[in-house]
């Protein structure tokens, strides 16, 4: 394989990548990730799909943590009494309710927290297009879509391994 190949040469099949339906809860997402963490592979995101296998969005690890935060830590206020608008200083207040917030989050709908995907690719596309997308977008995965449905995921780590081989090749 080389960076002159296609996306399909490096795709992780959908069956091997964490994914949930858009009607799932955050508890379902955490359970899916735990199952994958207990295997040899660790993933940093979960794809969210509708009932027909079409891409709805993605939930990264930071998205999951953000979903656990109480409302008063979600947004930076435009004005607050005191010397500075320091929302971070409010984080210790959350310590008392953290366990309760986690229990509450377990029942939250995934769809409310999924974020749009930056870009998708097709298996037949040149791998160099994916290299370009990874270099210019803030993402570590590119869903591979065929006929409107997700077939798998191209991961930045897999692409970097190929790029590394090309750079180190003598």
XYZ file of N, CA and C in Angstrom:
510
model
N 0.851 -1.176 0.000
C 0.000 0.000 0.000
C 0.892 1.233 0.000
N 0.413 2.287 -0.579
C 1.142 3.556 -0.584
C 0.127 4.690 -0.581
N 0.635 5.901 -0.452
C -0.291 7.030 -0.483
C -0.848 7.250 -1.884
N -0.378 6.460 -2.840
C -0.940 6.506 -4.186
C -2.147 5.586 -4.318
N -2.513 4.899 -3.224
C -3.653 3.985 -3.252
C -4.969 4.723 -3.125
N -5.983 3.985 -2.730
C -7.319 4.561 -2.557
C -7.725 4.519 -1.084
N -8.748 5.260 -0.768
C -9.306 5.273 0.580
C -9.676 3.854 1.003
N -10.234 3.090 0.079
C -10.666 1.729 0.376
C -9.551 0.817 0.863
N -8.310 1.152 0.538
C -7.179 0.339 0.991
C -6.983 0.415 2.503
N -7.449 1.487 3.127
C -7.217 1.697 4.565
C -8.494 1.793 5.392
N -9.631 1.596 4.787
C -10.896 1.791 5.492
C -11.070 0.769 6.625
N -11.566 1.259 7.747
C -12.005 0.392 8.842
C -13.489 0.149 8.606
N -13.909 -1.116 8.426
C -15.328 -1.377 8.151
C -16.229 -0.887 9.280
N -17.438 -0.501 8.943
C -18.382 0.017 9.918
C -18.589 -0.966 11.071
N -18.614 -2.250 10.786
C -18.815 -3.252 11.838
C -17.705 -3.214 12.888
N -16.537 -2.701 12.520
C -15.402 -2.648 13.439
C -15.226 -1.286 14.097
N -16.082 -0.326 13.756
C -15.967 1.020 14.301
C -17.185 1.314 15.176
N -16.998 1.932 16.343
C -18.140 2.212 17.217
C -19.180 3.081 16.518
N -20.431 2.637 16.584
C -21.512 3.418 16.013
C -22.798 3.119 16.766
N -23.676 4.107 16.807
C -24.975 3.974 17.454
C -26.027 4.619 16.566
N -27.278 4.260 16.822
C -28.371 4.903 16.107
C -28.692 6.239 16.757
N -29.313 7.094 15.999
C -29.616 8.440 16.496
C -30.663 8.456 17.599
N -31.355 7.347 17.821
C -32.316 7.287 18.923
C -31.705 6.673 20.188
N -30.395 6.441 20.179
C -29.691 5.894 21.337
C -29.520 6.969 22.408
N -29.107 6.528 23.590
C -28.818 7.454 24.678
C -27.302 7.550 24.865
N -26.880 8.525 25.641
C -25.446 8.642 25.944
C -24.943 7.401 26.688
N -25.810 6.784 27.477
C -25.439 5.529 28.135
C -25.046 4.484 27.089
N -25.817 4.390 26.007
C -25.512 3.454 24.925
C -24.145 3.756 24.314
N -23.839 5.032 24.168
C -22.548 5.427 23.600
C -21.410 4.994 24.522
N -21.553 5.281 25.816
C -20.509 4.884 26.764
C -20.343 3.366 26.796
N -21.442 2.622 26.708
C -21.364 1.155 26.691
C -20.650 0.669 25.435
N -20.945 1.296 24.297
C -20.290 0.931 23.038
C -18.798 1.202 23.115
N -18.426 2.351 23.636
C -17.003 2.675 23.774
C -16.305 1.746 24.761
N -16.972 1.413 25.854
C -16.371 0.502 26.838
C -16.090 -0.853 26.207
N -17.036 -1.321 25.420
C -16.857 -2.605 24.728
C -15.627 -2.545 23.825
N -15.465 -1.447 23.112
C -14.311 -1.310 22.224
C -13.023 -1.097 23.014
N -13.096 -0.372 24.157
C -11.904 -0.162 24.976
C -11.405 -1.468 25.571
N -12.332 -2.382 25.839
C -11.934 -3.656 26.410
C -11.267 -4.558 25.375
N -11.356 -4.173 24.100
C -10.665 -4.916 23.044
C -9.285 -4.287 22.856
N -8.573 -4.741 21.869
C -7.219 -4.219 21.622
C -7.246 -2.806 21.048
N -8.346 -2.413 20.441
C -8.450 -1.121 19.755
C -9.142 -0.099 20.647
N -8.652 1.104 20.652
C -9.325 2.177 21.371
C -9.721 3.252 20.368
N -10.953 3.724 20.494
C -11.483 4.697 19.559
C -11.744 6.017 20.269
N -11.687 7.108 19.505
C -11.863 8.447 20.060
C -13.184 9.082 19.659
N -14.010 8.318 18.956
C -15.302 8.857 18.547
C -16.264 7.721 18.228
N -17.531 8.104 18.124
C -18.603 7.176 17.783
C -19.416 7.817 16.666
N -19.689 7.052 15.616
C -20.555 7.554 14.546
C -22.009 7.436 14.989
N -22.814 8.413 14.609
C -24.246 8.388 14.881
C -24.947 8.239 13.537
N -25.750 7.166 13.409
C -26.419 6.832 12.151
C -27.926 6.809 12.350
N -28.662 7.073 11.282
C -30.112 6.925 11.371
C -30.474 5.457 11.110
N -31.737 5.155 11.119
C -32.200 3.782 10.946
C -31.853 3.160 9.609
N -31.536 3.976 8.606
C -31.167 3.478 7.281
C -29.654 3.453 7.069
N -28.887 3.711 8.117
C -27.430 3.675 8.002
C -26.826 4.938 7.423
N -27.627 6.014 7.357
C -27.097 7.291 6.869
C -26.478 8.051 8.034
N -25.460 8.796 7.720
C -24.704 9.535 8.716
C -25.498 10.712 9.276
N -25.615 10.769 10.598
C -26.260 11.890 11.284
C -25.197 12.822 11.847
N -24.143 12.245 12.412
C -23.075 13.046 12.999
C -22.070 12.162 13.701
N -21.278 12.790 14.541
C -20.235 12.083 15.272
C -20.181 12.629 16.695
N -19.827 11.768 17.616
C -19.603 12.164 19.001
C -18.168 11.811 19.347
N -17.364 12.821 19.617
C -15.996 12.582 20.059
C -15.952 12.496 21.575
N -14.815 12.128 22.110
C -14.673 12.021 23.564
C -14.953 13.359 24.248
N -14.472 14.440 23.669
C -14.739 15.762 24.263
C -16.219 16.105 24.218
N -16.906 15.722 23.145
C -18.350 15.953 23.054
C -19.076 15.236 24.189
N -18.634 14.028 24.485
C -19.254 13.253 25.559
C -19.018 13.914 26.916
N -17.813 14.385 27.144
C -17.536 15.080 28.408
C -18.336 16.371 28.508
N -18.428 17.101 27.411
C -19.179 18.356 27.399
C -20.653 18.100 27.737
N -21.197 16.980 27.259
C -22.589 16.639 27.531
C -22.835 16.421 29.023
N -21.803 16.059 29.753
C -21.937 15.827 31.195
C -21.960 17.109 32.016
N -21.478 18.194 31.441
C -21.374 19.444 32.189
C -22.746 20.043 32.486
N -22.898 20.642 33.663
C -24.151 21.343 33.951
C -24.253 22.598 33.095
N -25.452 23.115 32.980
C -25.694 24.283 32.123
C -24.774 25.452 32.431
N -24.501 25.715 33.709
C -23.692 26.886 34.045
C -22.245 26.776 33.593
N -21.816 25.594 33.141
C -20.466 25.442 32.601
C -20.452 25.307 31.077
N -21.600 25.340 30.452
C -21.675 25.172 28.998
C -21.223 26.391 28.213
N -21.528 27.567 28.683
C -21.246 28.759 27.884
C -20.480 29.784 28.706
N -19.619 30.482 28.025
C -18.930 31.591 28.678
C -19.910 32.756 28.757
N -20.085 33.308 29.930
C -20.988 34.460 30.033
C -20.361 35.682 29.368
N -21.220 36.575 28.923
C -20.705 37.806 28.322
C -20.322 38.803 29.403
N -20.960 38.682 30.558
C -20.587 39.550 31.676
C -20.875 38.809 32.978
N -19.974 38.983 33.913
C -20.128 38.336 35.203
C -19.533 39.270 36.245
N -20.132 39.346 37.399
C -19.579 40.171 38.468
C -18.198 39.657 38.838
N -17.309 40.547 39.108
C -15.977 40.138 39.518
C -14.942 40.639 38.554
N -13.719 40.225 38.804
C -12.589 40.732 38.033
C -12.534 40.178 36.620
N -13.019 38.956 36.398
C -12.872 38.353 35.074
C -14.034 37.412 34.797
N -14.283 37.160 33.523
C -15.298 36.182 33.116
C -14.668 34.796 33.149
N -14.468 34.266 34.332
C -13.730 33.024 34.514
C -14.684 31.871 34.838
N -15.309 31.295 33.814
C -16.230 30.186 34.003
C -15.498 28.974 34.557
N -14.249 28.800 34.178
C -13.471 27.661 34.661
C -13.433 27.619 36.187
N -13.435 28.777 36.824
C -13.401 28.811 38.288
C -14.689 28.262 38.901
N -15.756 28.146 38.106
C -17.002 27.565 38.591
C -16.978 26.039 38.590
N -16.023 25.433 37.897
C -15.963 23.973 37.780
C -15.964 23.260 39.131
N -15.233 23.731 40.150
C -15.274 23.033 41.438
C -16.670 22.964 42.064
N -17.545 23.921 41.729
C -18.920 23.872 42.235
C -19.640 22.621 41.755
N -19.239 22.116 40.628
C -19.883 20.962 40.016
C -19.551 19.670 40.760
N -18.501 19.664 41.536
C -18.042 18.444 42.199
C -19.166 17.766 42.990
N -19.974 18.544 43.670
C -21.048 17.966 44.474
C -22.117 17.292 43.626
N -22.378 17.821 42.428
C -23.443 17.259 41.586
C -22.929 16.367 40.466
N -21.650 16.138 40.384
C -21.091 15.424 39.239
C -21.718 14.047 39.057
N -21.807 13.266 40.112
C -22.381 11.917 40.001
C -23.828 11.982 39.525
N -24.590 12.938 40.055
C -25.985 13.085 39.640
C -26.069 13.499 38.169
N -25.199 14.393 37.750
C -25.196 14.831 36.356
C -24.865 13.655 35.429
N -23.954 12.787 35.845
C -23.607 11.610 35.039
C -24.807 10.669 34.921
N -25.532 10.478 36.030
C -26.745 9.634 35.976
C -27.778 10.257 35.041
N -27.933 11.567 35.142
C -28.882 12.279 34.282
C -28.469 12.164 32.809
N -27.185 12.300 32.551
C -26.677 12.245 31.174
C -26.898 10.878 30.541
N -26.926 9.840 31.356
C -27.107 8.491 30.818
C -28.367 8.381 29.960
N -29.402 9.119 30.321
C -30.649 9.055 29.567
C -30.790 10.084 28.461
N -29.788 10.939 28.293
C -29.865 11.978 27.258
C -29.786 11.377 25.856
N -30.510 11.969 24.939
C -30.507 11.508 23.547
C -29.195 11.866 22.855
N -28.677 10.929 22.114
C -27.439 11.120 21.364
C -27.590 12.250 20.345
N -28.713 12.290 19.684
C -28.927 13.260 18.607
C -28.714 14.696 19.071
N -28.987 14.978 20.341
C -28.833 16.336 20.860
C -27.368 16.743 20.987
N -26.458 15.781 20.987
C -25.045 16.083 21.216
C -24.143 15.753 20.030
N -24.678 15.053 19.034
C -23.874 14.716 17.855
C -23.563 15.987 17.086
N -22.354 16.074 16.585
C -21.987 17.250 15.791
C -21.813 16.820 14.337
N -21.981 17.750 13.430
C -21.840 17.420 12.011
C -20.430 16.922 11.695
N -20.339 16.120 10.686
C -19.052 15.603 10.225
C -18.461 16.603 9.244
N -17.154 16.849 9.377
C -16.479 17.859 8.555
C -16.497 17.497 7.070
N -16.316 16.224 6.752
C -16.270 15.781 5.354
C -16.414 14.269 5.320
N -16.795 13.761 4.170
C -16.835 12.313 3.951
C -16.037 12.002 2.698
N -15.700 10.733 2.524
C -14.987 10.279 1.335
C -15.635 8.994 0.830
N -15.315 8.628 -0.389
C -15.757 7.352 -0.968
C -14.556 6.421 -1.038
N -14.811 5.135 -0.980
C -13.733 4.139 -0.982
C -12.857 4.236 -2.231
N -13.437 4.608 -3.361
C -12.677 4.646 -4.614
C -11.832 5.914 -4.774
N -11.996 6.880 -3.886
C -11.243 8.126 -4.017
C -9.761 7.928 -3.719
N -8.915 8.753 -4.319
C -7.477 8.663 -4.049
C -7.167 8.975 -2.586
N -6.256 8.236 -2.024
C -5.856 8.448 -0.639
C -5.281 9.850 -0.436
N -4.664 10.400 -1.466
C -4.090 11.745 -1.324
C -5.164 12.799 -1.052
N -6.388 12.577 -1.506
C -7.479 13.509 -1.162
C -7.734 13.467 0.340
N -7.719 12.278 0.914
C -7.900 12.139 2.360
C -6.748 12.790 3.114
N -5.540 12.656 2.603
C -4.390 13.319 3.228
C -4.642 14.829 3.257
N -5.111 15.365 2.146
C -5.417 16.796 2.081
C -6.494 17.167 3.104
N -7.574 16.393 3.170
C -8.657 16.698 4.103
C -8.179 16.646 5.551
N -7.399 15.630 5.889
C -6.873 15.542 7.255
C -5.944 16.708 7.574
N -5.189 17.154 6.588
C -4.252 18.264 6.803
C -4.968 19.600 6.975
N -6.159 19.734 6.407
C -6.832 21.034 6.404
C -8.067 21.119 7.299
N -8.551 19.989 7.784
C -9.733 19.981 8.647
C -9.351 19.524 10.048
N -10.091 19.974 11.031
C -9.855 19.554 12.409
C -10.670 18.284 12.687
N -10.185 17.156 12.168
C -10.866 15.874 12.347
C -9.843 14.751 12.391
N -10.189 13.676 13.049
C -9.303 12.505 13.082
C -9.944 11.293 12.412
N -11.159 11.489 11.857
C -11.807 10.436 11.073
C -12.511 11.050 9.874
N -12.627 10.254 8.827
C -13.443 10.608 7.666
C -14.360 9.426 7.395
N -15.667 9.593 7.584
C -16.567 8.505 7.257
C -16.495 8.182 5.759
N -16.528 6.902 5.449
C -16.509 6.436 4.063
C -17.957 6.104 3.705
N -18.497 6.866 2.756
C -19.906 6.755 2.398
C -20.033 6.210 0.982
N -20.881 5.199 0.855
C -21.184 4.600 -0.450
C -22.706 4.528 -0.593
N -23.240 5.063 -1.676
C -24.680 5.056 -1.934
C -25.486 5.637 -0.771
N -24.963 6.701 -0.157
C -25.671 7.380 0.912
C -25.562 6.735 2.280
N -24.913 5.590 2.367
C -24.784 4.890 3.646
C -23.318 4.775 4.050
N -23.096 4.759 5.342
C -21.733 4.648 5.850
C -21.249 3.206 5.704
N -20.119 3.056 5.023
C -19.518 1.732 4.837
C -18.383 1.491 5.826
N -17.795 2.575 6.314
C -16.673 2.455 7.234
C -16.109 3.815 7.561
N -14.889 3.797 8.090
C -14.232 5.027 8.530
C -12.769 4.976 8.126
N -12.276 6.099 7.658
C -10.847 6.255 7.416
C -10.306 7.043 8.600
N -9.301 6.467 9.260
C -8.751 7.089 10.466
C -7.433 7.785 10.159
N -7.245 8.939 10.786
C -6.020 9.708 10.617
C -4.796 8.869 10.977
N -4.862 8.074 12.040
C -3.695 7.276 12.450
C -3.275 6.290 11.368
N -4.237 5.726 10.662
C -3.919 4.778 9.589
C -3.299 5.495 8.390
N -3.821 6.672 8.079
C -3.269 7.456 6.981
C -1.853 7.911 7.326
N -1.657 8.340 8.575
C -0.314 8.777 8.993
C 0.703 7.642 8.907
N 0.293 6.434 9.174
C 1.206 5.294 9.059
C 1.683 5.156 7.619
N 0.786 5.329 6.670
C 1.151 5.246 5.251
C 2.025 6.424 4.823
N 1.665 7.600 5.304
C 2.466 8.788 4.994
C 3.874 8.613 5.570
N 3.943 8.096 6.777
C 5.246 7.842 7.406
C 6.113 6.893 6.590
N 5.496 5.851 6.069
C 6.244 4.917 5.200
C 6.786 5.634 3.975
N 5.964 6.514 3.389
C 6.397 7.241 2.189
C 7.548 8.205 2.512
N 7.440 8.885 3.658
C 8.479 9.841 4.045
C 9.789 9.113 4.359
N 9.682 7.972 5.023
C 10.888 7.244 5.443
C 11.456 6.332 4.362
N 10.728 6.143 3.278
C 11.184 5.269 2.195
C 12.441 5.851 1.539
N 13.412 5.003 1.340
C 14.648 5.459 0.701
C 14.726 4.938 -0.708
